Tab-separated table of C-alpha atoms in Angstrom:
chain	number	residue	atom	x	y	z
A	1	MET	CA	267.422	106.558	102.063
A	2	ILE	CA	264.925	105.551	99.429
A	3	ILE	CA	262.065	103.491	101.236
A	4	ILE	CA	261.100	100.204	100.109
A	5	LYS	CA	256.659	99.702	100.088
A	6	SER	CA	255.681	96.368	101.205
A	7	ASN	CA	252.368	94.802	99.156
A	8	LYS	CA	250.178	96.513	101.362
A	9	GLU	CA	251.915	100.025	101.464
A	10	ILE	CA	252.012	99.962	97.679
A	11	GLU	CA	247.651	98.458	97.656
A	12	TYR	CA	247.105	102.003	99.560
A	13	MET	CA	249.155	103.859	97.145
A	14	ARG	CA	246.988	102.384	93.988
A	15	GLU	CA	243.775	103.440	95.836
A	16	ALA	CA	245.001	107.015	96.697
A	17	GLY	CA	246.001	106.549	92.189
A	18	LYS	CA	243.385	105.660	91.263
A	19	ILE	CA	241.773	108.588	92.999
A	20	VAL	CA	244.012	111.430	91.667
A	21	ALA	CA	243.057	109.515	87.816
A	22	TYR	CA	239.563	109.620	88.717
A	23	VAL	CA	239.596	113.665	89.366
A	24	HIS	CA	242.273	113.846	86.162
A	25	GLU	CA	239.378	112.292	84.037
A	26	MET	CA	236.832	115.008	85.765
A	27	LEU	CA	239.118	117.860	84.980
A	28	ARG	CA	239.835	116.991	81.408
A	29	ASP	CA	236.129	116.710	80.688
A	30	ALA	CA	235.659	120.600	82.179
A	31	ILE	CA	238.466	122.338	80.374
A	32	LYS	CA	237.432	124.655	77.622
A	33	PRO	CA	237.597	128.143	76.962
A	34	GLY	CA	235.777	130.342	79.466
A	35	VAL	CA	236.681	128.290	82.816
A	36	THR	CA	238.659	129.860	85.130
A	37	THR	CA	241.733	127.563	86.845
A	38	LYS	CA	239.428	128.481	90.206
A	39	GLU	CA	236.504	126.582	88.692
A	40	LEU	CA	239.042	123.717	88.116
A	41	ASP	CA	240.172	123.566	91.420
A	42	GLU	CA	236.851	123.681	93.079
A	43	ILE	CA	236.040	120.394	90.892
A	44	ALA	CA	238.609	118.358	92.359
A	45	GLU	CA	238.649	119.430	95.784
A	46	ARG	CA	235.152	118.567	95.928
A	47	GLU	CA	235.949	115.148	93.900
A	48	ILE	CA	238.460	114.344	96.174
A	49	LEU	CA	237.001	115.133	99.434
A	50	LYS	CA	234.109	113.135	98.229
A	51	HIS	CA	236.526	109.931	97.871
A	52	LYS	CA	237.395	110.197	101.295
A	53	ALA	CA	240.644	111.584	100.670
A	54	LEU	CA	242.290	114.451	100.959
A	55	PRO	CA	244.016	116.977	99.039
A	56	ALA	CA	247.952	116.155	99.231
A	57	PHE	CA	249.031	119.760	97.994
A	58	LYS	CA	246.695	122.277	99.925
A	59	GLY	CA	248.602	123.596	103.124
A	60	TYR	CA	251.722	121.908	101.829
A	61	HIS	CA	254.327	124.323	102.927
A	62	GLY	CA	252.299	126.995	102.247
A	63	PHE	CA	250.552	126.354	98.915
A	64	PRO	CA	246.709	127.657	98.744
A	65	ALA	CA	244.857	125.604	96.566
A	66	SER	CA	244.214	121.928	95.763
A	67	ILE	CA	245.691	121.370	92.019
A	68	CYS	CA	248.556	123.097	90.249
A	69	ALA	CA	247.322	124.637	87.853
A	70	SER	CA	249.711	126.353	84.915
A	71	VAL	CA	249.294	127.608	81.966
A	72	ASN	CA	251.153	128.393	78.568
A	73	GLU	CA	254.794	128.965	80.048
A	74	GLU	CA	254.193	128.366	83.486
A	75	VAL	CA	255.894	125.353	84.133
A	76	VAL	CA	254.835	124.270	88.010
A	77	HIS	CA	253.214	125.131	90.734
A	78	GLY	CA	250.453	127.851	89.204
A	79	ILE	CA	247.789	128.695	91.165
A	80	PRO	CA	244.570	128.637	90.959
A	81	GLY	CA	242.829	131.631	90.379
A	82	LEU	CA	240.831	134.375	88.350
A	83	LYS	CA	242.525	133.147	85.002
A	84	THR	CA	239.986	132.261	82.213
A	85	LEU	CA	241.370	130.232	80.005
A	86	LYS	CA	241.152	130.754	76.411
A	87	ASP	CA	241.235	129.244	72.903
A	88	GLY	CA	244.468	128.298	71.986
A	89	ASP	CA	245.948	128.002	75.879
A	90	ILE	CA	247.307	124.920	76.990
A	91	ILE	CA	247.335	124.056	80.900
A	92	SER	CA	249.340	121.745	83.394
A	93	ILE	CA	247.381	119.959	85.596
A	94	ASP	CA	248.742	118.844	88.709
A	95	ILE	CA	247.335	116.517	91.541
A	96	GLY	CA	247.905	114.981	94.550
A	97	THR	CA	246.334	113.162	97.199
A	98	ILE	CA	246.359	111.578	100.341
A	99	TYR	CA	244.475	108.039	101.450
A	100	ASN	CA	244.936	105.799	104.782
A	101	GLY	CA	248.547	107.611	105.245
A	102	TYR	CA	249.683	107.345	101.574
A	103	TYR	CA	250.620	109.615	98.933
A	104	GLY	CA	249.139	109.740	95.128
A	105	ASP	CA	250.747	112.156	92.561
A	106	ALA	CA	250.351	113.143	88.882
A	107	ALA	CA	250.007	115.830	85.879
A	108	LYS	CA	248.833	116.091	82.826
A	109	THR	CA	248.680	118.900	80.293
A	110	HIS	CA	245.460	119.592	77.925
A	111	PRO	CA	244.724	121.568	75.122
A	112	VAL	CA	241.854	124.293	75.750
A	113	GLY	CA	240.288	124.347	72.409
A	114	GLN	CA	241.931	124.969	69.318
A	115	VAL	CA	245.608	124.991	69.487
A	116	SER	CA	248.617	125.384	67.613
A	117	GLU	CA	250.656	122.145	66.234
A	118	GLU	CA	253.523	123.236	68.093
A	119	ALA	CA	251.565	123.213	71.129
A	120	LEU	CA	249.654	119.871	70.162
A	121	LYS	CA	253.511	118.600	69.306
A	122	LEU	CA	254.980	119.404	72.998
A	123	ILE	CA	252.136	117.633	75.040
A	124	GLU	CA	252.731	114.669	73.116
A	125	VAL	CA	256.558	114.516	73.489
A	126	THR	CA	255.877	115.508	77.161
A	127	ARG	CA	253.635	112.214	77.609
A	128	GLN	CA	255.656	110.221	75.132
A	129	SER	CA	259.146	111.143	77.039
A	130	PHE	CA	257.741	109.477	80.625
A	131	TYR	CA	256.889	106.599	78.697
A	132	GLU	CA	260.227	106.391	77.379
A	133	GLY	CA	261.640	106.624	80.514
A	134	LEU	CA	259.045	104.115	82.392
A	135	ARG	CA	260.611	101.461	79.825
A	136	PHE	CA	263.485	101.661	82.050
A	137	CYS	CA	261.738	101.254	85.117
A	138	MET	CA	262.980	97.928	85.780
A	139	GLU	CA	264.949	96.066	88.748
A	140	GLY	CA	268.318	96.374	88.253
A	141	ASN	CA	268.275	99.162	85.829
A	142	ARG	CA	270.034	102.662	87.624
A	143	LEU	CA	267.968	105.531	88.123
A	144	SER	CA	269.502	107.736	85.465
A	145	ASP	CA	268.805	105.223	82.923
A	146	VAL	CA	265.651	106.566	83.395
A	147	SER	CA	266.753	110.205	83.672
A	148	HIS	CA	268.601	109.985	80.268
A	149	ALA	CA	265.466	107.743	78.351
A	150	VAL	CA	263.093	111.034	78.959
A	151	GLN	CA	266.108	113.697	77.935
A	152	THR	CA	267.245	112.113	75.392
A	153	TYR	CA	263.703	111.150	73.222
A	154	VAL	CA	263.063	115.364	73.849
A	155	GLU	CA	265.653	116.645	73.009
A	156	GLY	CA	265.694	114.647	69.579
A	157	GLN	CA	262.107	115.806	69.075
A	158	GLY	CA	263.541	119.344	69.381
A	159	PHE	CA	262.162	120.354	73.285
A	160	SER	CA	263.981	121.001	76.080
A	161	VAL	CA	264.019	119.680	79.321
A	162	VAL	CA	264.022	121.170	82.271
A	163	ARG	CA	266.727	120.707	84.606
A	164	ASP	CA	265.690	123.010	88.045
A	165	PHE	CA	263.054	120.642	89.183
A	166	VAL	CA	262.908	116.756	89.430
A	167	GLY	CA	260.685	114.151	90.081
A	168	HIS	CA	260.933	112.055	92.975
A	169	GLY	CA	260.240	109.350	95.439
A	170	ILE	CA	256.816	109.128	97.347
A	171	GLY	CA	254.736	107.371	99.449
A	172	GLN	CA	254.133	108.451	103.283
A	173	ASN	CA	255.424	111.784	102.548
A	174	MET	CA	254.945	113.744	99.420
A	175	HIS	CA	258.451	113.783	98.901
A	176	GLU	CA	261.106	110.902	99.747
A	177	ASP	CA	264.881	109.879	98.021
A	178	PRO	CA	265.432	109.715	95.534
A	179	GLN	CA	265.670	112.878	93.290
A	180	ILE	CA	264.690	111.719	89.427
A	181	PRO	CA	266.026	114.212	87.187
A	182	ASN	CA	264.587	114.113	83.510
A	183	PHE	CA	268.352	114.539	82.522
A	184	GLY	CA	271.620	113.026	82.934
A	185	LEU	CA	274.150	110.612	81.687
A	186	PRO	CA	272.850	106.638	81.753
A	187	GLY	CA	273.884	103.876	84.067
A	188	LYS	CA	274.599	106.696	87.467
A	189	GLY	CA	272.432	106.315	90.772
A	190	PRO	CA	270.812	103.778	92.945
A	191	ARG	CA	269.828	100.299	91.286
A	192	LEU	CA	265.914	99.888	91.229
A	193	GLY	CA	264.939	97.335	93.332
A	194	GLU	CA	261.197	96.321	94.252
A	195	GLY	CA	259.365	97.759	96.111
A	196	MET	CA	260.343	101.464	95.013
A	197	VAL	CA	257.667	104.021	94.239
A	198	LEU	CA	258.802	106.935	91.740
A	199	ALA	CA	256.905	109.709	91.107
A	200	ILE	CA	258.408	110.071	87.196
A	201	GLU	CA	257.254	113.580	85.996
A	202	PRO	CA	259.483	115.163	82.421
A	203	MET	CA	258.808	118.757	82.380
A	204	VAL	CA	259.585	120.365	78.790
A	205	ASN	CA	259.788	123.657	77.445
A	206	MET	CA	259.155	124.577	73.633
A	207	GLY	CA	262.284	126.731	74.248
A	208	THR	CA	265.275	127.002	76.454
A	209	TYR	CA	265.311	124.850	79.358
A	210	LYS	CA	265.842	127.757	82.088
A	211	VAL	CA	263.041	128.984	84.085
A	212	LYS	CA	262.174	131.428	86.882
A	213	THR	CA	259.796	131.822	89.845
A	214	LEU	CA	257.444	134.330	90.115
A	215	LEU	CA	256.792	136.976	93.036
A	216	ASP	CA	254.570	134.541	94.466
A	217	ASN	CA	256.879	131.782	95.086
A	218	TRP	CA	255.178	129.164	93.735
A	219	THR	CA	254.595	129.513	90.039
A	220	VAL	CA	257.569	128.675	87.981
A	221	VAL	CA	257.763	130.100	84.274
A	222	THR	CA	259.825	129.473	81.409
A	223	LEU	CA	262.581	132.393	80.837
A	224	ASP	CA	261.736	133.090	77.242
A	225	GLY	CA	258.190	132.764	78.005
A	226	ARG	CA	257.187	130.079	75.725
A	227	MET	CA	254.959	127.370	76.301
A	228	SER	CA	255.648	124.138	78.856
A	229	ALA	CA	253.880	121.234	79.540
A	230	HIS	CA	254.258	118.590	82.265
A	231	TYR	CA	253.261	114.492	82.255
A	232	GLU	CA	253.639	112.384	85.751
A	233	HIS	CA	252.598	109.461	87.056
A	234	THR	CA	253.317	107.840	90.512
A	235	VAL	CA	254.819	104.138	89.421
A	236	ALA	CA	256.413	100.969	91.641
A	237	ILE	CA	259.208	98.907	90.717
A	238	THR	CA	258.192	95.609	90.802
A	239	LYS	CA	260.401	91.986	89.705
A	240	ASP	CA	257.815	92.255	86.874
A	241	GLU	CA	256.970	95.221	84.917
A	242	PRO	CA	256.724	98.696	86.245
A	243	MET	CA	252.960	99.251	87.714
A	244	ILE	CA	251.293	102.890	87.339
A	245	LEU	CA	249.457	103.387	90.519
A	246	THR	CA	248.103	106.668	88.912
A	247	SER	CA	245.571	104.957	85.973
A	248	LEU	CA	241.958	104.266	86.388
């Protein structure tokens, strides 16, 4: 069941989203060679709490940290720890907050120091694929119109979209209906309507779309060991243009 949000609820989610966006900006400035993913997690938790919000991921089904920090071939759900970033890495940071009982959720991938042209292209294609999907986040369109736009753009650029993990509805719960694949035929699924709030999150791999989960039961990596990037915003469907809730 897709839960329709009132204007007031969307305002609450916008406040949660602004905190997510602010913390992303803080981490962007902190990402450099020599920094550990644990240090990034500590910065994020401190800033989230400073804004009177809660880190949505910490303790979620037992997840041990406030952010997901996924490096290079890690797709999603990387656990922050003693891993030190080095020149040429890329890192995907996923941040969630809870504010006034409502969730915000967004992810971005960053280069670390000087990275390859292919890595930069992967990051940019992943970011742009979100905006290709966003163009279809209009009242009356079908959910799979968004999915198809993401897949068509990514594959046209020579990359692949992850199939095993998808976007999701969001509100007073981190994960709500509907699931939002980043692939599929257009014209399928529910019609988009005012008050729906969606976390749209392309996960894009350099090589195969196939992935596996490591023995920590969290970290997802590409099956071929090549790099992956992640880009996500929380988006509200309105009568007019879609509204990104996780921006400053």
